[in-house]
RNA sequence: GCCGGGGUGGCGAAACUGGUUAGACGCGAGGGACUUAAAAUCCCUUGGGUGAAAGCCCAUCCGAGUUCGACUCUCGGCCCCGGCACCA
């Protein structure tokens, strides 16, 4: 026999019996593969559970530890569901199209078509080594024609419904990546991908009409079981604001010149020029003392006065040359007077019209009514340019004449003033009242505005699915017939993008010259490719249907989809809160409305995992503090690495990776190994240990669904400490359920112990079910009660379970250490059964 | 500026809906057992102050408050992380 304290790592003289992760993990990787252990019965499996993780971009560097942290968290959850009796589907795929892959290929002088398969192979190896319960028979690669045929199909569904359109617009242009970007891909004026300062260019681009779904995207959030941070980020991004569009008649600078006294309160005659503004504060209309148009506003040409024309043109040129960042970060107000006046529909007064770059063309109507008394930006502008400032809202303790030293914006308890018949209205009641009044005067209407913009999906790059459109001089933009999909991305050597705003595919006439599908005349293919976020916007629909009989003829099989979707649980990073997660929801809604899906939200439950840092700092290549999973798995084994990653901190908050800590987890697994090996079959289990076991089963079973992995691991460690206290020999009944508990975290060692020579089961531990705790065995019959005197805990007493207040009080008084603080008859007693007795005595 | 999430030992972190002398679990550190020795393993100690000890006092970012009782709730500040940001 091997002595009990045989060290696990060194080769023991004989027989070799230590816990050797490399041997155990290789063995089970092979057996699981042979037995197709991770491939669920998609058609027949009972209680289907779809546990999804965000698929990675297969970079040349290999799997990042952050990926593995997320995947392990998902895997534990998935394995737990399986132990609960679900048929669990845990798929994995590769998001391999996009600028990142293409740039890397350019950098190393290779072709992405050659590079991607190598990276995918490397990722697959790493993911397998990590012991993830992935069904490798159903995987997707977004760059494979069998996948992107259907990405193009998705595009066509939107096109058919009028949700994909082309327009010339000012778009975000990344000068480094040489392509346009969606708004969601611009962070603080910089390219989300490469960090270059984004420019504005006017280009003809493809857009998806996601704004049509703004209200639904917002409203549905209420019913989703998602991380609050993610929901909040989406709400902010969609940015609903309730307000009104108000119309200001423009006085003709020629005809109305000199007639400063015109008092126009009647309805605005048709054909007259007017400035339409959006405001969330229609109640402050009486304080609107001037109007401001964005420099890009089309009305500017018409209304600028003769004397001001040059100044206005100069100003517009200057602001158009300014890049986005300096315009949005330089908050110093600038602007020029247009020479024109508008009429305030509430007061009938003439107010000047200015143009200034603090008003943005892309939001609202590109024009505002300025209320300097109650808007900080307007106040600043009015002060700088000497425009009138009126008070129309008075807070508590203020009157209509209280001077304004700054914009007054605190609406709490505030009422309108200097607003004629609305004086005295509270702000919130004035908003609808004033809007209704202006509506009657045909001077405006209540509207809802969203910050969300349409999704720009075309990219002037090579490495993506070609947009399935053919341009015909006679027929216009014609969709490629579905039967002709996929439009294959040609293998061309010269895929480098240039600054022309035209895709490299346009350099290949042999590819883009095709007959028009409608009239047969010579026509041209669209040469832009689609955004990677279109690839990833529907991949979860494809997974369950991969390999099905219909996979070649439809994107997803109806009966399989009905059974497996929507996704039960989705885990991923919050960096995709307004990108992937918003787009996926949008596409799901569209496919639902088109009759392809019977649900309109793709992810029932979503949890954002935290970020993993190292030694208190973000990991980055430049700092050289990247954790390479391969090295750690080689040195410690996947089970230890997985469990350590989960032990670092709360899964949803992330953790700090420190090399020092990993040994504790290895020790923990070694102790489980040794416990099973040494367990006595003959002896009866200890009731105290069994009580702790049942408490641990309860705790771990409650923690895993909450993703509270760190505390679940701590609970198991506690149990091992109790079970092995001193040199105690554990009993088989004490160790066997522990193997099941640890299985989701450390699947290889659990399987080895479960089916190995000591426990000797014939089935997989993952088919063995989850141990059940007996509520009767959680308690010992006695209970420790804390005794507080004047709010301070002065001791504890042990009483039988269910002891009443009198009994506890008696026990407390019998304890000299407690009784000495009770100097007089308590004037108050608070008793919490099973927990504490609090006494208040006179001091 | 607005909206989320945080701030607890030398370190990573626990603490149920306000309730068992805050700090579980792990790392690190110190001491001991075993060993020729080391590794491994096992045991003990480990928030601060004071004390010979029993003990007492102070401690969850800071300051108030509510309560028999506050890491937890309220009010006011400070700091860190993430999102949005001249969005009218």
XYZ file of C-alpha atoms (C1' of nucleotides) in Angstrom, chain A residues 5 7 229 232 278-280 327-328 330-331 333 357-360 363 368 377 451 647-648 650 658 660 664 667 671 710-711 714 717-718 721 726-727 784 786 788 792-794 821 828 835-836 838 840, chain B residues 1-7 11-17 19-22 24-28 33 38-44 54-58 67-70 81-88:
96
model
C 0.726 11.045 2.652
C 2.958 13.202 -2.450
C -25.707 46.650 -16.066
C -29.083 49.849 -18.321
C -37.245 69.140 -30.796
C -37.458 69.850 -27.090
C -38.037 67.861 -23.940
C -16.299 69.361 -32.014
C -17.734 67.195 -29.293
C -14.366 71.384 -27.100
C -17.293 72.786 -25.206
C -19.505 77.859 -27.396
C -22.111 73.670 -33.555
C -23.395 72.793 -30.128
C -26.532 71.731 -31.931
C -26.094 68.407 -33.683
C -30.227 64.335 -33.188
C -33.402 73.819 -30.998
C -25.661 75.244 -22.622
C -30.828 58.490 -29.608
C -12.165 30.899 -7.042
C -10.595 34.298 -7.767
C -17.394 36.594 -7.816
C -2.191 35.916 -8.895
C 0.574 32.446 -5.798
C -4.264 26.243 -2.745
C -4.008 21.182 -2.783
C -7.031 16.299 -0.836
C -16.169 31.263 -5.477
C -18.314 30.613 -2.412
C -15.020 27.678 -0.452
C -12.991 23.300 0.902
C -14.580 23.722 4.299
C -11.297 20.337 6.089
C -6.447 15.739 11.886
C -5.417 12.468 10.401
C -25.960 28.460 19.390
C -25.818 35.017 20.516
C -26.313 40.887 23.231
C -22.959 44.332 22.155
C -22.579 40.616 21.782
C -21.340 39.411 25.150
C -23.180 42.697 32.126
C -36.408 45.283 26.918
C -30.294 33.449 16.282
C -30.041 35.834 19.163
C -30.797 41.093 22.777
C -31.383 46.285 27.081
C -22.447 66.171 -15.602
C -25.968 61.722 -15.806
C -26.621 56.270 -15.164
C -24.740 51.438 -13.329
C -21.144 48.648 -10.058
C -17.708 49.051 -6.160
C -14.544 50.788 -1.529
C -3.022 39.992 -0.376
C -7.537 37.647 -3.406
C -12.035 37.793 -1.017
C -16.850 36.097 2.629
C -21.181 37.729 5.424
C -28.793 34.879 4.360
C -34.471 39.423 3.369
C -29.383 39.487 13.678
C -24.610 33.743 16.210
C -18.334 38.642 19.600
C -17.000 41.080 11.067
C -15.617 32.128 5.956
C -12.344 29.969 2.123
C -7.602 30.528 -0.072
C -2.664 32.884 -0.580
C 1.301 34.897 2.202
C 5.111 17.599 14.405
C 14.527 19.057 2.190
C 9.949 18.733 -0.363
C 5.166 17.093 0.611
C 1.673 16.260 4.507
C -0.564 17.330 9.324
C -1.402 20.722 13.690
C -1.438 25.765 15.899
C -8.772 36.730 32.048
C -10.219 40.590 29.612
C -11.177 45.490 27.841
C -11.185 49.106 23.939
C -11.011 50.326 18.619
C -32.468 50.894 15.382
C -32.226 46.709 21.000
C -28.694 45.738 16.981
C -25.833 48.613 10.750
C -14.112 50.868 -12.220
C -17.625 50.608 -16.406
C -21.376 52.953 -19.760
C -23.329 57.588 -21.889
C -22.183 62.532 -22.764
C -22.932 69.953 -26.068
C -28.762 64.256 -27.245
C -31.841 69.965 -26.461
